[in-house]
mmCIF file of C-alpha atoms in Angstrom:
data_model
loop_
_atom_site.group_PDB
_atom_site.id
_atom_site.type_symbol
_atom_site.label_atom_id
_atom_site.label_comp_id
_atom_site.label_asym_id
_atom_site.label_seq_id
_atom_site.Cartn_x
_atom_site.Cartn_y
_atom_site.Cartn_z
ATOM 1 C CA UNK U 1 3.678 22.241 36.388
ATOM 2 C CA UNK U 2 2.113 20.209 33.884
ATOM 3 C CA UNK U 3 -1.152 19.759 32.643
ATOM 4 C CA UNK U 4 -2.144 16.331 33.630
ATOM 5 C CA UNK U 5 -4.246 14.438 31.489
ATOM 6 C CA UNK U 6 -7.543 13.101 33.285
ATOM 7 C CA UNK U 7 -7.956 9.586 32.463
ATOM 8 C CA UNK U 8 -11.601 9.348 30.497
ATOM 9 C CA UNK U 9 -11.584 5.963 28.780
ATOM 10 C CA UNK U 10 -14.779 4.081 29.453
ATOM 11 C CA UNK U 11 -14.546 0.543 30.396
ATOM 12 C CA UNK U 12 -17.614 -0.398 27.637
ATOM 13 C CA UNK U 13 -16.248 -0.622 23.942
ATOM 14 C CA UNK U 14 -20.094 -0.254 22.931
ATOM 15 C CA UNK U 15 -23.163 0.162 25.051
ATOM 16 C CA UNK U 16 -26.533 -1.243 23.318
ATOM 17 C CA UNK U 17 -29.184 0.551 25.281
ATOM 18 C CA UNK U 18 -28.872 -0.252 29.052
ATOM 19 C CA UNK U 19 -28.633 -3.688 29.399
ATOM 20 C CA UNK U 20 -25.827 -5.007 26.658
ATOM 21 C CA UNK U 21 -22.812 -3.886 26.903
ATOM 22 C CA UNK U 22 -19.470 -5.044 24.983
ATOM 23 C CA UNK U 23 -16.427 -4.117 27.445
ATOM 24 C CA UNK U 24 -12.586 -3.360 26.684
ATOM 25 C CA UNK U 25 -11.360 -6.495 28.658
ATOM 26 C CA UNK U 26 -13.500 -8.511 26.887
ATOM 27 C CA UNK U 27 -12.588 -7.656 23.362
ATOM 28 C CA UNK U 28 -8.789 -8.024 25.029
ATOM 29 C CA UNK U 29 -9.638 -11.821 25.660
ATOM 30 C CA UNK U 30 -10.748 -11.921 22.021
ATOM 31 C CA UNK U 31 -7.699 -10.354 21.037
ATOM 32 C CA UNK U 32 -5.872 -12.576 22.447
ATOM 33 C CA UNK U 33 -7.157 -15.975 21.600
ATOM 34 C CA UNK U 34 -7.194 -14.946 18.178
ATOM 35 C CA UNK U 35 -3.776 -13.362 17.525
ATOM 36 C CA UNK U 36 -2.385 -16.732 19.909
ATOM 37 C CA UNK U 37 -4.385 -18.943 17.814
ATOM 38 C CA UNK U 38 -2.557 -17.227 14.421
ATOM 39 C CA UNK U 39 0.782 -17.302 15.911
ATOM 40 C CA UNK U 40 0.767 -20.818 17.399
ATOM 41 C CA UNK U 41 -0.872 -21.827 14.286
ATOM 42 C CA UNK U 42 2.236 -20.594 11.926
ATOM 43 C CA UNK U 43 4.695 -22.152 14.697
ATOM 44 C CA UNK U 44 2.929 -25.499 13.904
ATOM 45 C CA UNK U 45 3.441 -24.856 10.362
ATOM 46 C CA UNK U 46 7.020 -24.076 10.407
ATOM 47 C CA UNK U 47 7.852 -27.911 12.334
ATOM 48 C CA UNK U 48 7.936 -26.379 15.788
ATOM 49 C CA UNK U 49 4.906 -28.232 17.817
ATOM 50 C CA UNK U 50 3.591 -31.732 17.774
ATOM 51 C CA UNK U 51 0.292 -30.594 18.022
ATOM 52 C CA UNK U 52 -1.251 -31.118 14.244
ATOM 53 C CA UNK U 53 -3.137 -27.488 12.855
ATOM 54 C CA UNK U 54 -6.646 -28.623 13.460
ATOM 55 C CA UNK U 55 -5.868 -29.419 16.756
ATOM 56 C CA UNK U 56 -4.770 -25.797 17.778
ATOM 57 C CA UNK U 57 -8.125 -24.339 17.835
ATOM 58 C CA UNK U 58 -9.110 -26.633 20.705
ATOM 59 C CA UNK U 59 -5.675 -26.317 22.849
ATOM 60 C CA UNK U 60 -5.920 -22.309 22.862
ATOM 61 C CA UNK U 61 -9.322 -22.359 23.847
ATOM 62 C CA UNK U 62 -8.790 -24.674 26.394
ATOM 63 C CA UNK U 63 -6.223 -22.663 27.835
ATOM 64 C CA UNK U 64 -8.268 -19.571 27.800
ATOM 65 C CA UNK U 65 -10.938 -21.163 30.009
ATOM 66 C CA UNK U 66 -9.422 -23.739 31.726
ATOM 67 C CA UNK U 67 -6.138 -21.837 32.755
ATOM 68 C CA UNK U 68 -6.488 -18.145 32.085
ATOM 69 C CA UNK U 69 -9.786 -17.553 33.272
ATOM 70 C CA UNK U 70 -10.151 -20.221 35.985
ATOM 71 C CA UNK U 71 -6.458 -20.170 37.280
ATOM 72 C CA UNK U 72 -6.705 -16.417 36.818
ATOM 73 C CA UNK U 73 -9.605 -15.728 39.149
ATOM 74 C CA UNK U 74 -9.056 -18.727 41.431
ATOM 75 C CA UNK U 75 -4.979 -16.793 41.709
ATOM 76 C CA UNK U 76 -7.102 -13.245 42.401
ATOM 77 C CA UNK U 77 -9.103 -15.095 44.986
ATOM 78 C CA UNK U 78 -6.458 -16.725 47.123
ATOM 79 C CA UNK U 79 -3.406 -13.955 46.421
ATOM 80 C CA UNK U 80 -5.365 -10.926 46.855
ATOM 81 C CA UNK U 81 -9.011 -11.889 48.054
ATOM 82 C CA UNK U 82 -7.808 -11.428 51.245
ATOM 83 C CA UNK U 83 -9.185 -15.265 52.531
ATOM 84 C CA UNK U 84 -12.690 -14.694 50.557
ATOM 85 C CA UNK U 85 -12.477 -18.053 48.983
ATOM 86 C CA UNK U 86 -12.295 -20.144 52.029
ATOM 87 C CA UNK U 87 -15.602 -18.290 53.599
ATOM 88 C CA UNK U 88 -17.260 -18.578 49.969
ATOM 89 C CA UNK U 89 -15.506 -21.113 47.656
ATOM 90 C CA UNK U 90 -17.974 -20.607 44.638
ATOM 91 C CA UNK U 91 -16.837 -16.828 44.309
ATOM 92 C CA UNK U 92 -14.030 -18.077 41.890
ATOM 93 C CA UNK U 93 -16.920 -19.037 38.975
ATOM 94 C CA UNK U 94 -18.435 -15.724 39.470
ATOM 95 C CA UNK U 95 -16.162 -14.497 36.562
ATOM 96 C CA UNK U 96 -18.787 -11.526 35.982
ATOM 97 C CA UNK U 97 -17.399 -9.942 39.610
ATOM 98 C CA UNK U 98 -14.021 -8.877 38.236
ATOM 99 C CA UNK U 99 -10.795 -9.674 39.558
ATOM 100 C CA UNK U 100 -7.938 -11.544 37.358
ATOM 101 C CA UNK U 101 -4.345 -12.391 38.942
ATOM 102 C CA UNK U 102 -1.488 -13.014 35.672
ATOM 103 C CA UNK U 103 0.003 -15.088 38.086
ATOM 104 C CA UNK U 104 -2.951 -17.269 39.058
ATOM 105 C CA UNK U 105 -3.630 -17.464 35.087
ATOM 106 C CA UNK U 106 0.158 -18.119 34.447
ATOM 107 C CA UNK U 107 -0.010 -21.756 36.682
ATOM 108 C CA UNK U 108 -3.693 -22.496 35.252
ATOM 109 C CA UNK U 109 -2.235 -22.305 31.710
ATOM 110 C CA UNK U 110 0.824 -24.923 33.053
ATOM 111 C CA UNK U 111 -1.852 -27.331 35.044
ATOM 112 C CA UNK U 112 -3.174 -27.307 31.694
ATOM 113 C CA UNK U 113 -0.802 -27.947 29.474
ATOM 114 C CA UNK U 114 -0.009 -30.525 31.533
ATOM 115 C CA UNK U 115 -3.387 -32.398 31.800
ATOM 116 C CA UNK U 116 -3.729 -32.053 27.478
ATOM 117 C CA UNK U 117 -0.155 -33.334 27.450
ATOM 118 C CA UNK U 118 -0.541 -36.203 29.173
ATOM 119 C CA UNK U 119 -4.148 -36.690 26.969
ATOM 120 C CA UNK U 120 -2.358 -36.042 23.832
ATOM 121 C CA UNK U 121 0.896 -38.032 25.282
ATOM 122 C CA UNK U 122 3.005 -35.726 23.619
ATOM 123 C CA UNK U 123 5.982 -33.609 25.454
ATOM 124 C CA UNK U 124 4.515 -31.097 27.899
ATOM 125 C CA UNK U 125 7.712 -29.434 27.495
ATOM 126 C CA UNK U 126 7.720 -28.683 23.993
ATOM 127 C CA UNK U 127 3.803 -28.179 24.277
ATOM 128 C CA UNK U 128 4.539 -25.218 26.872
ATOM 129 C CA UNK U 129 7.662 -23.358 25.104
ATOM 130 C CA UNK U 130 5.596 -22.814 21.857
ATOM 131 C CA UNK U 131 2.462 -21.492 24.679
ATOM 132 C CA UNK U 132 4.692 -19.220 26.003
ATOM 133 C CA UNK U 133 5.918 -18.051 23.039
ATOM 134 C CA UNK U 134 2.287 -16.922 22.191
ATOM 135 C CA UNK U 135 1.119 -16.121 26.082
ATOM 136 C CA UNK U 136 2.810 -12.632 25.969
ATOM 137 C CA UNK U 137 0.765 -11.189 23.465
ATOM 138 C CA UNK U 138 -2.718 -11.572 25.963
ATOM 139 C CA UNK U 139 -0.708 -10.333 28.717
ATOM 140 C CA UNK U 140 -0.098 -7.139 26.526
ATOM 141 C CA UNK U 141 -3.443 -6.724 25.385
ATOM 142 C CA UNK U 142 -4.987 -7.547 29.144
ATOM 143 C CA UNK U 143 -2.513 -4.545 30.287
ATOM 144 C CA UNK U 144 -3.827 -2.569 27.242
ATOM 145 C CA UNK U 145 -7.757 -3.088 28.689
ATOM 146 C CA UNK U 146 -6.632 -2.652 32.635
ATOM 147 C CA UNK U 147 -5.156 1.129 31.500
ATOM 148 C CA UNK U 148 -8.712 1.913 29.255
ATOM 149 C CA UNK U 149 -10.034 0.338 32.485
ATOM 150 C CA UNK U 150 -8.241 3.166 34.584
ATOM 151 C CA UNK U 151 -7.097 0.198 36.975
ATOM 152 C CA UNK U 152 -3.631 -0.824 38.383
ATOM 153 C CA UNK U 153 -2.843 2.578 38.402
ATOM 154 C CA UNK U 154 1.024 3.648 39.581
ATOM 155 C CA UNK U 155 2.340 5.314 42.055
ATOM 156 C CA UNK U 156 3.056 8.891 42.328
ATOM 157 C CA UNK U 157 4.776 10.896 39.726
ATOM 158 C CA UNK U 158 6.109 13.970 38.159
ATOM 159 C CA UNK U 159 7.020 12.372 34.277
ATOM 160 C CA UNK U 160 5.221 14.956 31.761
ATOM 161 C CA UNK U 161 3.457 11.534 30.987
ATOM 162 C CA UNK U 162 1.548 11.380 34.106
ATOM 163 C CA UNK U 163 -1.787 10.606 34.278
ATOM 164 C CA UNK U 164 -4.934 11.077 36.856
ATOM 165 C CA UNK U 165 -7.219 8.487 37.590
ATOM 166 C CA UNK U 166 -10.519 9.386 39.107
ATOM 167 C CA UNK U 167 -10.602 5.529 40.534
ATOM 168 C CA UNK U 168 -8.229 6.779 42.625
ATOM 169 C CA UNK U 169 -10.924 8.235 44.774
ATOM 170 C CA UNK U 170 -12.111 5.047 45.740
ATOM 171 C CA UNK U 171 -8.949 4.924 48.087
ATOM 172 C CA UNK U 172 -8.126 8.279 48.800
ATOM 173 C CA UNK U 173 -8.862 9.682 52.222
ATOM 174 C CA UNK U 174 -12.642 10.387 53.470
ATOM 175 C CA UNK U 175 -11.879 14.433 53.112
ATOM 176 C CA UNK U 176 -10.477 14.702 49.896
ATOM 177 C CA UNK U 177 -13.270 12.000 48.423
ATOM 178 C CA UNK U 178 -15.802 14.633 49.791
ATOM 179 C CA UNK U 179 -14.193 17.614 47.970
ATOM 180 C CA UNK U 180 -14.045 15.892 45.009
ATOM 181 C CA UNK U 181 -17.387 14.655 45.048
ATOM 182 C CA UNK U 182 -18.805 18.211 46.213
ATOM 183 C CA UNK U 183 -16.920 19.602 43.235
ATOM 184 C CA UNK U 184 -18.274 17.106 41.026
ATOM 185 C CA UNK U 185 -22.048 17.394 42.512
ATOM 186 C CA UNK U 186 -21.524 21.465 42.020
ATOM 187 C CA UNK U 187 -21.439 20.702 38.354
ATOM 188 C CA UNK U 188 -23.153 17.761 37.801
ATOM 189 C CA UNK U 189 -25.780 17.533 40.765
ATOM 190 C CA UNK U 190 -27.020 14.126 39.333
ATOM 191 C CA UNK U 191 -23.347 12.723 40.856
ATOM 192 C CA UNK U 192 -24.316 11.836 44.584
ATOM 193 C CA UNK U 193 -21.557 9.456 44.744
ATOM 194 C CA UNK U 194 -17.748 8.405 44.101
ATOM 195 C CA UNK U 195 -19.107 5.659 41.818
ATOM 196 C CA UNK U 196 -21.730 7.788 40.161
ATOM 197 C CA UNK U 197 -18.337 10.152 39.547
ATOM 198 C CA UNK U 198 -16.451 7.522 38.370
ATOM 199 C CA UNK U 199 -18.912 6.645 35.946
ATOM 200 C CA UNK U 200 -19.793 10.103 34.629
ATOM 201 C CA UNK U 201 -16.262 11.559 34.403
ATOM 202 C CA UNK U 202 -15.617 10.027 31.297
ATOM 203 C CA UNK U 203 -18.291 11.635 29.493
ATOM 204 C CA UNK U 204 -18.375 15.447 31.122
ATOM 205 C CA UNK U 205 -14.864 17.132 30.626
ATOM 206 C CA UNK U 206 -16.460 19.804 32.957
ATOM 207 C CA UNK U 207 -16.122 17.054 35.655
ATOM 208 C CA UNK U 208 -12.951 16.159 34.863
ATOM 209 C CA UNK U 209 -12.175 19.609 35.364
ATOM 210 C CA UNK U 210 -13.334 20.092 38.575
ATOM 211 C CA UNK U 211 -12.100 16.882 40.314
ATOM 212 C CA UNK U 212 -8.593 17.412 38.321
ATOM 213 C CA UNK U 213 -7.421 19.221 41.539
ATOM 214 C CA UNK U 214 -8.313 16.398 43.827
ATOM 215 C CA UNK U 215 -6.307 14.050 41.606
ATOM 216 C CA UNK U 216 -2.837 12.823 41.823
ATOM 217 C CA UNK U 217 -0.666 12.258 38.675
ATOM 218 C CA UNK U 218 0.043 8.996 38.731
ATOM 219 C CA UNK U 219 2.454 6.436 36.384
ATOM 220 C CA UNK U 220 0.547 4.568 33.859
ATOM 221 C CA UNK U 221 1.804 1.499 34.932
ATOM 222 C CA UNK U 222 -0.391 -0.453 33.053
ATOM 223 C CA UNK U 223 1.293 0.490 29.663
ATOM 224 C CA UNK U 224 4.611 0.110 30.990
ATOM 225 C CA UNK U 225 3.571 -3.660 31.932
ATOM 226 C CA UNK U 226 1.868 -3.825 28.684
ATOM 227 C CA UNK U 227 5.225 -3.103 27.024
ATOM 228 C CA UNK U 228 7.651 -4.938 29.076
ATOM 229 C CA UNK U 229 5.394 -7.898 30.366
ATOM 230 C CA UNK U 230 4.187 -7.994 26.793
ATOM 231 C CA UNK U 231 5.717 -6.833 23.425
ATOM 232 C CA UNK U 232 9.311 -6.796 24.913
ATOM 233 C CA UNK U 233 8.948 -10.487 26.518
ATOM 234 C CA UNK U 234 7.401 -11.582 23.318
ATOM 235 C CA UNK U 235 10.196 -10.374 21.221
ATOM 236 C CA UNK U 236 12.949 -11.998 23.155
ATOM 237 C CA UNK U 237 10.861 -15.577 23.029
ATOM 238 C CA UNK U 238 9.725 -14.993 19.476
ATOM 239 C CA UNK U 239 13.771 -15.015 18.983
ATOM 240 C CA UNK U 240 14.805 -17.367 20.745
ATOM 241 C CA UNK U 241 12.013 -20.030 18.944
ATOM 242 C CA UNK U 242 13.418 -19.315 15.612
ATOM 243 C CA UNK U 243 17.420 -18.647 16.384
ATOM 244 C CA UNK U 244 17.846 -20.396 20.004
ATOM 245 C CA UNK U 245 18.262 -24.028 20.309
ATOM 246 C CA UNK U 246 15.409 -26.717 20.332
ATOM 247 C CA UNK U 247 16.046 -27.951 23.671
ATOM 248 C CA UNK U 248 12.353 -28.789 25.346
ATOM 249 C CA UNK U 249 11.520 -26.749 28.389
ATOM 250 C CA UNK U 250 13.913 -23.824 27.693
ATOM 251 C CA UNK U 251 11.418 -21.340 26.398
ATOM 252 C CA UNK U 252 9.412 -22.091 28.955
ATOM 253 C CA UNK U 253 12.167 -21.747 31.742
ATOM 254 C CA UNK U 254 12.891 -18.060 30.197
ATOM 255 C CA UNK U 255 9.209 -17.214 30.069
ATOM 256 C CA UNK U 256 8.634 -17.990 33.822
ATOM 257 C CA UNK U 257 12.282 -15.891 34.544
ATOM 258 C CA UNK U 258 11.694 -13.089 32.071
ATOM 259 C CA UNK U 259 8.564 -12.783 33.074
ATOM 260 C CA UNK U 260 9.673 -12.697 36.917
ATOM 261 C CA UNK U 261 12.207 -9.860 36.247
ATOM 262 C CA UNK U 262 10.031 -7.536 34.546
ATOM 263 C CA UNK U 263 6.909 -8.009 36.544
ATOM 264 C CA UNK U 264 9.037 -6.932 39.326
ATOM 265 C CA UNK U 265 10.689 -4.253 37.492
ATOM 266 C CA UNK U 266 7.280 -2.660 36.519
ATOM 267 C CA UNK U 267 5.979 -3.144 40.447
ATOM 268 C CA UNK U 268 8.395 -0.661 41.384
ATOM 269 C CA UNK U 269 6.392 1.818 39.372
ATOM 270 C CA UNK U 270 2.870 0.612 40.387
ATOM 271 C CA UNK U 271 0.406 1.357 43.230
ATOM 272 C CA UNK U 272 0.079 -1.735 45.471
ATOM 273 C CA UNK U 273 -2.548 -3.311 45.623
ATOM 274 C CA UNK U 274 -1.978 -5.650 48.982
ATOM 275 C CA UNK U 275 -0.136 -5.502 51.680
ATOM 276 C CA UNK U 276 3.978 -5.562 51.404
ATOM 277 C CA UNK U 277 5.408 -8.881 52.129
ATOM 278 C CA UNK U 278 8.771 -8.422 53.586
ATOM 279 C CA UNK U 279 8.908 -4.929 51.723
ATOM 280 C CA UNK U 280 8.274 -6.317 48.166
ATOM 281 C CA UNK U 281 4.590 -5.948 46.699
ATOM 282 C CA UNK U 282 2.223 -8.959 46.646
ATOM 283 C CA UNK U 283 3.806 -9.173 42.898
ATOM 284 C CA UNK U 284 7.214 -9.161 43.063
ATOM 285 C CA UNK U 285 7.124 -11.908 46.047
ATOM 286 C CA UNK U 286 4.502 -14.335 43.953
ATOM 287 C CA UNK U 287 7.229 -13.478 41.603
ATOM 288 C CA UNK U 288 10.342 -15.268 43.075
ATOM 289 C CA UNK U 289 8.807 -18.103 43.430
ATOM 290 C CA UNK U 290 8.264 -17.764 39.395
ATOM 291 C CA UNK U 291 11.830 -17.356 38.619
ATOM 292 C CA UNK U 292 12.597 -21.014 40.758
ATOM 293 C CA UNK U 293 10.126 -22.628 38.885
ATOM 294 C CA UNK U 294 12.218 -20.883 35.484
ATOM 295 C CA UNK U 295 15.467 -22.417 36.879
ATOM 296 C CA UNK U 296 13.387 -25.928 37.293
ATOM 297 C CA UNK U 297 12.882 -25.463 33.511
ATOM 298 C CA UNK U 298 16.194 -24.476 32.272
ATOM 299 C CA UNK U 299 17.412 -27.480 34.690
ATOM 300 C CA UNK U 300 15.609 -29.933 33.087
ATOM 301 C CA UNK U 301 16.445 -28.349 29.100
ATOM 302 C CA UNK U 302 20.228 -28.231 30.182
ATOM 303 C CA UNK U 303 19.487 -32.181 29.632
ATOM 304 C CA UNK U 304 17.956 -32.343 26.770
ATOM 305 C CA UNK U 305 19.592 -33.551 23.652
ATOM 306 C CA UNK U 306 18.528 -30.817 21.194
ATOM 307 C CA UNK U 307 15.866 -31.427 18.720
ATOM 308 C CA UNK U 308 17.585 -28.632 16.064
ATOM 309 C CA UNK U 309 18.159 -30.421 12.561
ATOM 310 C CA UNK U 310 20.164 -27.693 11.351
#
């Protein structure tokens, strides 16, 4: 039996007082603009985009608000909000509610591209495989906040890695939610409810302690995304733009596939969070229709006269 670690990041980076707050997932979206903003800026540099340098700024915002955060949460809201957007089709600007979908923010980012492509009239092609180049390092630090977040936990497990979330409680049946809480309360008696537990555990070890046993030890999925979704997918494209051949559209075709195939890989490993669609999570299946969309792209390169002057 192992000592499971009992997960007590706190989803607030810094806490000024109690009405400003500066939150892991929002220093991840920082992160990310900036390190994508560096990286597409030395691709530019090195003869790889049309875009010119001073227009880079401007693109990577743009895709930060028009297709991660928009596309994200209007993906969350139709893939998972379980028909919430057609009773209340403003809920998708309410940003401030929570609730992101990669693969929502994966077709805002390509609606993009497409609309400052067509602006710029330059190839949305070769606009999109330097993007995607870049787009895995966000993914990796979004994964990165969703762990510190103690969200997207995974399923069961016995690794000596394990962890236990107390989020979990917010699912788990109505008996074993009341033990934990009544263990909690016995230490704590400020804690009158699973949120108030949530939100204390990370500061009082003793009620770590005494909800520990109501815990389950649980995959941290969200790191294994964070490394295969992210760092790994990035390396592979990060190759292929310097030793691969310039043929527009085939970066992007292997993002959209490589993406596909380790999204699903991870799912295997992660606590659904819908129902099953024909046994595969609400990921993997959104995820098939990514890797025809891949093939579209590697379709479309497989005419392309390359652009390599070597």
């Amino acid at each position: 039996m192992f000592a499971y670690w009992v997960h007590s990041f706190e989803p607030a980076a810094l806490r000024l007082g109690d009405r400003f707050s500066i939150y892991w997932y929002g220093l991840a979206y920082v992160a990310a603009f900036f390190v994508g903003f560096a990286l597409y800026k030395h691709l530019v540099r090195r003869g790889f985009s049309e875009l010119k340098e001073s227009e880079v700024g401007d693109f990577i915002m743009g895709c930060a608000l028009f297709g991660v955060l928009i596309g994200g949460r209007l993906g969350y809201i139709l893939f998972y909000g379980g028909g919430a957007f057609w009773k209340d089709p403003l809920s998708v600007f309410r940003l401030w509610e929570g609730g992101m979908a990669s693969h929502g923010g994966i077709l805002g980012i390509v609606a993009f591209t497409w609309f400052y492509a067509r602006r710029k009239k330059i190839s949305w092609t070769g606009l999109g495989d330097n993007l995607v180049v870049v787009a895995p390092i966000g993914i990796f630090f979004g994964r990165l906040a969703n762990f510190i977040n103690g969200e997207l936990y995974g399923r069961l497990a016995t690794v000596p890695w394990a962890v236990k979330f107390p989020k979990e409680l917010y699912e788990a049946a109505p008996v074993r939610a009341g033990e934990a809480l009544a263990a909690a309360a016995n230490v704590n008696p400020s804690i009158g409810s699973i949120p108030d537990l949530v939100a204390v555990a990370p500061h009082d070890e003793a009620v770590r302690r005494a909800i520990a046993p109501f815990l389950d030890p649980r995959h941290p999925s969200q790191i294994y995304a964070a490394l295969l979704e992210g760092l790994l997918l990035f390396l592979v494209l990060w190759i292929l733009r310097f030793r691969g051949p310039r043929r527009n559209g085939l970066l992007t075709g292997v993002f959209f596939i490589g993406y596909a195939v380790v999204r699903i890989a991870d799912e295997f490993f992660r606590e659904p969070d819908a129902a099953l669609t024909a046994g595969l999570t609400r990921g993997q299946f959104l995820s098939l229709f990514l890797v025809a969309i891949g093939a579209g792209f590697l379709l479309f390169a497989a005419r392309q006269k390359s652009s390599d002057p070597r």
